[in-house]
CSV table of C-alpha atoms in Angstrom, one decimal:
chain,number,residue,atom,x,y,z
A,1,UNK,CA,-12.4,208.4,-201.0
A,2,UNK,CA,-14.5,210.6,-198.7
A,3,UNK,CA,-17.1,208.9,-196.6
A,4,UNK,CA,-19.9,210.9,-194.9
A,5,UNK,CA,-20.6,210.1,-191.3
A,6,UNK,CA,-23.1,211.2,-188.7
A,7,UNK,CA,-22.9,211.8,-185.0
A,8,UNK,CA,-25.3,210.3,-182.4
A,9,UNK,CA,-24.5,211.9,-179.1
A,10,UNK,CA,-20.7,212.0,-179.1
A,11,UNK,CA,-20.1,208.9,-181.3
A,12,UNK,CA,-19.8,208.3,-185.0
A,13,UNK,CA,-22.4,205.7,-186.0
A,14,UNK,CA,-23.1,205.9,-189.7
A,15,UNK,CA,-20.3,203.5,-190.6
A,16,UNK,CA,-17.6,201.5,-188.9
A,17,UNK,CA,-14.5,200.7,-191.0
A,18,UNK,CA,-12.7,197.4,-190.4
A,19,UNK,CA,-9.0,197.7,-189.7
A,20,UNK,CA,-6.7,194.7,-190.3
A,21,UNK,CA,-3.2,194.8,-188.9
A,22,UNK,CA,-0.7,193.0,-191.2
A,23,UNK,CA,1.6,192.2,-188.3
A,24,UNK,CA,2.1,189.7,-185.5
A,25,UNK,CA,3.6,192.4,-183.3
A,26,UNK,CA,1.9,192.5,-179.9
A,27,UNK,CA,3.3,196.0,-179.4
A,28,UNK,CA,1.5,197.3,-182.5
A,29,UNK,CA,-1.8,195.6,-181.5
A,30,UNK,CA,-1.5,197.0,-178.0
A,31,UNK,CA,-0.9,200.6,-179.3
A,32,UNK,CA,-4.1,200.3,-181.3
A,33,UNK,CA,-6.1,198.8,-178.4
A,34,UNK,CA,-4.9,201.4,-176.0
A,35,UNK,CA,-6.3,204.1,-178.4
A,36,UNK,CA,-9.7,202.3,-178.5
A,37,UNK,CA,-9.1,200.7,-181.9
A,38,UNK,CA,-9.8,197.0,-182.3
A,39,UNK,CA,-7.9,195.5,-185.2
A,40,UNK,CA,-8.1,192.0,-186.7
A,41,UNK,CA,-4.6,190.5,-187.2
A,42,UNK,CA,-3.6,188.8,-190.5
A,43,UNK,CA,0.1,188.1,-190.7
A,44,UNK,CA,1.5,188.8,-194.1
A,45,UNK,CA,4.1,186.1,-194.2
A,46,UNK,CA,6.1,188.1,-196.8
A,47,UNK,CA,9.8,187.3,-197.4
A,48,UNK,CA,11.5,190.5,-196.1
A,49,UNK,CA,14.8,189.5,-197.7
A,50,UNK,CA,13.4,190.3,-201.1
A,51,UNK,CA,13.7,194.0,-200.3
A,52,UNK,CA,17.4,195.0,-200.6
A,53,UNK,CA,17.0,198.8,-200.9
A,54,UNK,CA,20.0,200.5,-199.2
A,55,UNK,CA,18.2,203.7,-198.3
A,56,UNK,CA,16.5,203.1,-194.9
A,57,UNK,CA,13.5,205.3,-195.6
A,58,UNK,CA,12.7,203.6,-198.9
A,59,UNK,CA,13.5,200.2,-197.4
A,60,UNK,CA,11.2,200.3,-194.4
A,61,UNK,CA,8.5,202.0,-196.5
A,62,UNK,CA,8.7,199.2,-199.1
A,63,UNK,CA,8.5,196.6,-196.5
A,64,UNK,CA,5.4,198.2,-194.9
A,65,UNK,CA,3.8,198.4,-198.3
A,66,UNK,CA,4.7,194.8,-199.2
A,67,UNK,CA,3.1,193.5,-196.0
A,68,UNK,CA,-0.1,195.6,-196.3
A,69,UNK,CA,-0.5,194.8,-200.0
A,70,UNK,CA,0.0,191.1,-199.4
A,71,UNK,CA,-2.8,191.0,-196.8
A,72,UNK,CA,-5.1,193.3,-198.8
A,73,UNK,CA,-4.7,191.0,-201.8
A,74,UNK,CA,-5.5,188.0,-199.6
A,75,UNK,CA,-8.6,189.6,-198.2
A,76,UNK,CA,-9.8,190.7,-201.7
A,77,UNK,CA,-9.5,187.2,-202.9
A,78,UNK,CA,-11.4,185.8,-200.0
A,79,UNK,CA,-14.1,188.5,-200.1
A,80,UNK,CA,-17.2,187.9,-202.3
A,81,UNK,CA,-18.0,190.2,-205.2
A,82,UNK,CA,-21.1,191.5,-203.4
A,83,UNK,CA,-19.1,192.6,-200.4
A,84,UNK,CA,-16.6,194.5,-202.5
A,85,UNK,CA,-14.1,194.4,-199.6
A,86,UNK,CA,-16.4,196.4,-197.3
A,87,UNK,CA,-17.5,195.8,-193.8
A,88,UNK,CA,-21.2,194.9,-193.1
A,89,UNK,CA,-22.0,198.6,-192.5
A,90,UNK,CA,-20.7,199.5,-196.0
A,91,UNK,CA,-17.6,201.1,-194.6
A,92,UNK,CA,-14.2,200.2,-196.0
A,93,UNK,CA,-11.8,197.5,-194.9
A,94,UNK,CA,-8.4,198.9,-194.4
A,95,UNK,CA,-5.1,197.0,-194.0
A,96,UNK,CA,-2.2,198.6,-192.0
A,97,UNK,CA,1.3,197.4,-192.6
A,98,UNK,CA,4.4,198.6,-190.7
A,99,UNK,CA,8.1,197.9,-190.6
A,100,UNK,CA,10.8,199.3,-188.3
A,101,UNK,CA,14.6,199.7,-188.9
A,102,UNK,CA,17.3,201.3,-186.8
A,103,UNK,CA,19.8,203.7,-188.5
A,104,UNK,CA,23.1,203.6,-186.5
A,105,UNK,CA,26.5,204.7,-187.6
A,106,UNK,CA,25.3,204.8,-191.2
A,107,UNK,CA,24.1,201.2,-191.1
A,108,UNK,CA,20.6,199.8,-191.4
A,109,UNK,CA,19.8,197.4,-188.5
A,110,UNK,CA,16.9,195.1,-188.3
A,111,UNK,CA,16.5,192.2,-185.9
A,112,UNK,CA,19.9,190.7,-184.8
A,113,UNK,CA,20.6,187.3,-186.2
A,114,UNK,CA,21.8,185.8,-182.9
A,115,UNK,CA,22.8,186.6,-179.4
A,116,UNK,CA,26.4,187.3,-180.3
A,117,UNK,CA,25.2,189.9,-182.9
A,118,UNK,CA,22.9,191.5,-180.3
A,119,UNK,CA,25.6,191.7,-177.7
A,120,UNK,CA,28.1,193.3,-180.1
A,121,UNK,CA,25.5,195.8,-181.3
A,122,UNK,CA,24.6,196.9,-177.7
A,123,UNK,CA,28.3,197.4,-176.9
A,124,UNK,CA,28.5,199.8,-179.9
A,125,UNK,CA,25.2,201.6,-179.1
A,126,UNK,CA,25.6,202.2,-175.4
A,127,UNK,CA,26.0,205.8,-174.4
A,128,UNK,CA,25.1,206.8,-178.0
A,129,UNK,CA,22.1,207.4,-180.2
A,130,UNK,CA,20.4,206.1,-183.3
A,131,UNK,CA,17.3,206.9,-185.4
A,132,UNK,CA,14.4,204.5,-185.5
A,133,UNK,CA,12.5,204.6,-188.8
A,134,UNK,CA,9.0,203.0,-189.0
A,135,UNK,CA,7.3,202.7,-192.4
A,136,UNK,CA,3.5,202.8,-192.4
A,137,UNK,CA,1.2,201.8,-195.3
A,138,UNK,CA,-2.6,201.7,-195.4
A,139,UNK,CA,-4.4,199.9,-198.2
A,140,UNK,CA,-8.2,200.3,-198.8
A,141,UNK,CA,-9.1,196.8,-199.9
A,142,UNK,CA,-11.9,197.4,-202.4
A,143,UNK,CA,-10.2,200.2,-204.4
A,144,UNK,CA,-6.6,199.2,-203.8
A,145,UNK,CA,-5.8,202.8,-202.9
A,146,UNK,CA,-2.7,203.0,-200.8
A,147,UNK,CA,-1.3,205.8,-198.6
A,148,UNK,CA,2.1,205.6,-196.9
A,149,UNK,CA,4.7,207.6,-194.9
A,150,UNK,CA,7.7,207.1,-192.6
A,151,UNK,CA,8.0,208.3,-189.0
A,152,UNK,CA,11.3,208.8,-187.2
A,153,UNK,CA,12.5,209.1,-183.7
A,154,UNK,CA,16.0,209.5,-182.2
A,155,UNK,CA,16.8,207.1,-179.5
A,156,UNK,CA,19.5,207.8,-176.9
A,157,UNK,CA,20.8,204.6,-175.3
A,158,UNK,CA,22.0,204.4,-171.6
A,159,UNK,CA,25.7,203.7,-170.9
A,160,UNK,CA,24.9,200.1,-169.8
A,161,UNK,CA,27.5,197.8,-168.4
A,162,UNK,CA,28.7,194.5,-170.0
A,163,UNK,CA,26.9,192.6,-167.3
A,164,UNK,CA,23.6,194.5,-168.1
A,165,UNK,CA,24.1,193.7,-171.8
A,166,UNK,CA,24.7,190.0,-171.2
A,167,UNK,CA,21.6,189.8,-168.9
A,168,UNK,CA,19.4,191.6,-171.4
A,169,UNK,CA,20.5,189.5,-174.3
A,170,UNK,CA,19.9,186.4,-172.2
A,171,UNK,CA,16.2,187.3,-171.9
A,172,UNK,CA,15.9,186.8,-175.7
A,173,UNK,CA,14.0,190.0,-176.1
A,174,UNK,CA,16.6,191.8,-178.2
A,175,UNK,CA,16.4,189.1,-180.8
A,176,UNK,CA,12.8,189.7,-181.5
A,177,UNK,CA,12.9,193.4,-182.4
A,178,UNK,CA,14.5,195.8,-184.9
A,179,UNK,CA,17.6,197.4,-183.5
A,180,UNK,CA,17.9,194.8,-180.7
A,181,UNK,CA,16.0,197.0,-178.2
A,182,UNK,CA,12.5,198.0,-177.0
A,183,UNK,CA,11.2,200.8,-174.8
A,184,UNK,CA,9.0,198.4,-172.9
A,185,UNK,CA,9.7,195.2,-171.2
A,186,UNK,CA,13.3,194.4,-170.2
A,187,UNK,CA,14.8,197.0,-172.4
A,188,UNK,CA,13.0,200.0,-170.9
A,189,UNK,CA,15.7,200.9,-168.4
A,190,UNK,CA,18.3,201.0,-171.1
A,191,UNK,CA,16.8,203.8,-173.2
A,192,UNK,CA,17.8,207.1,-171.7
A,193,UNK,CA,15.4,209.3,-173.8
A,194,UNK,CA,13.6,209.6,-177.0
A,195,UNK,CA,13.3,212.6,-179.4
A,196,UNK,CA,10.0,212.1,-181.3
A,197,UNK,CA,6.9,210.0,-181.0
A,198,UNK,CA,7.5,207.0,-178.7
A,199,UNK,CA,5.0,205.1,-180.8
A,200,UNK,CA,7.5,205.2,-183.7
A,201,UNK,CA,9.9,203.2,-181.5
A,202,UNK,CA,7.2,200.8,-180.5
A,203,UNK,CA,6.4,200.2,-184.2
A,204,UNK,CA,3.3,202.3,-184.9
A,205,UNK,CA,2.8,206.1,-184.7
A,206,UNK,CA,-0.8,207.0,-184.0
A,207,UNK,CA,-0.4,210.6,-185.1
A,208,UNK,CA,0.9,209.4,-188.4
A,209,UNK,CA,-1.8,206.8,-188.7
A,210,UNK,CA,-4.4,209.5,-188.1
A,211,UNK,CA,-2.9,211.5,-191.0
A,212,UNK,CA,-2.9,208.6,-193.4
A,213,UNK,CA,-6.5,207.7,-192.5
A,214,UNK,CA,-7.5,211.3,-193.2
A,215,UNK,CA,-6.0,211.0,-196.7
A,216,UNK,CA,-8.4,208.1,-197.2
A,217,UNK,CA,-11.3,210.2,-195.9
A,218,UNK,CA,-11.6,208.1,-192.7
A,219,UNK,CA,-11.5,209.9,-189.3
A,220,UNK,CA,-9.6,207.9,-186.8
A,221,UNK,CA,-12.6,208.3,-184.4
A,222,UNK,CA,-14.6,206.1,-186.7
A,223,UNK,CA,-12.3,203.2,-185.6
A,224,UNK,CA,-13.1,203.7,-181.9
A,225,UNK,CA,-14.8,200.8,-180.3
């Protein structure tokens, strides 16, 4: 799908695609907002336990695709035949799904089930590193065309103390995120460095999103507000 667009001054004005984020993650929404992209949020509500793929790349990609496809199907059902899943300007409606998993010691780690699991995980991770994988999938609603890819970043964890781990887990933050850590909020001081795109660790890589949108013929600048 290639869509012609015109410039008026320095801005694209011929069409304005609608982007729907299939995620309740405030971090992903903030990443988009910080880049000047306003996204509607429709939570997919998919059962992630249905994906049991052992390979971490295929697993996080399958989860991202499942979330994006579920929301795209919902939007397509709700959209009238005359709209064809397009925005009022005739531009496409796009659904973005993402999913993150941590690869550590050969294991695939999502959100910890409880505080005890998060504590044990941090005691293993401290002073070491793991690779955060984030699957991305973009579905063009009208056509059903989907593009997808995985971004990766190596995360080096600080040699935190038992007291720091206990205090961090007590905040509840590690229970809400893949790998039991973030690079924002309370977890920021406990990540020593990152090799790769920090957005991958936050759950959405803007350079990768730009590449996927280009495959659909949509310049990321057309999403600027």
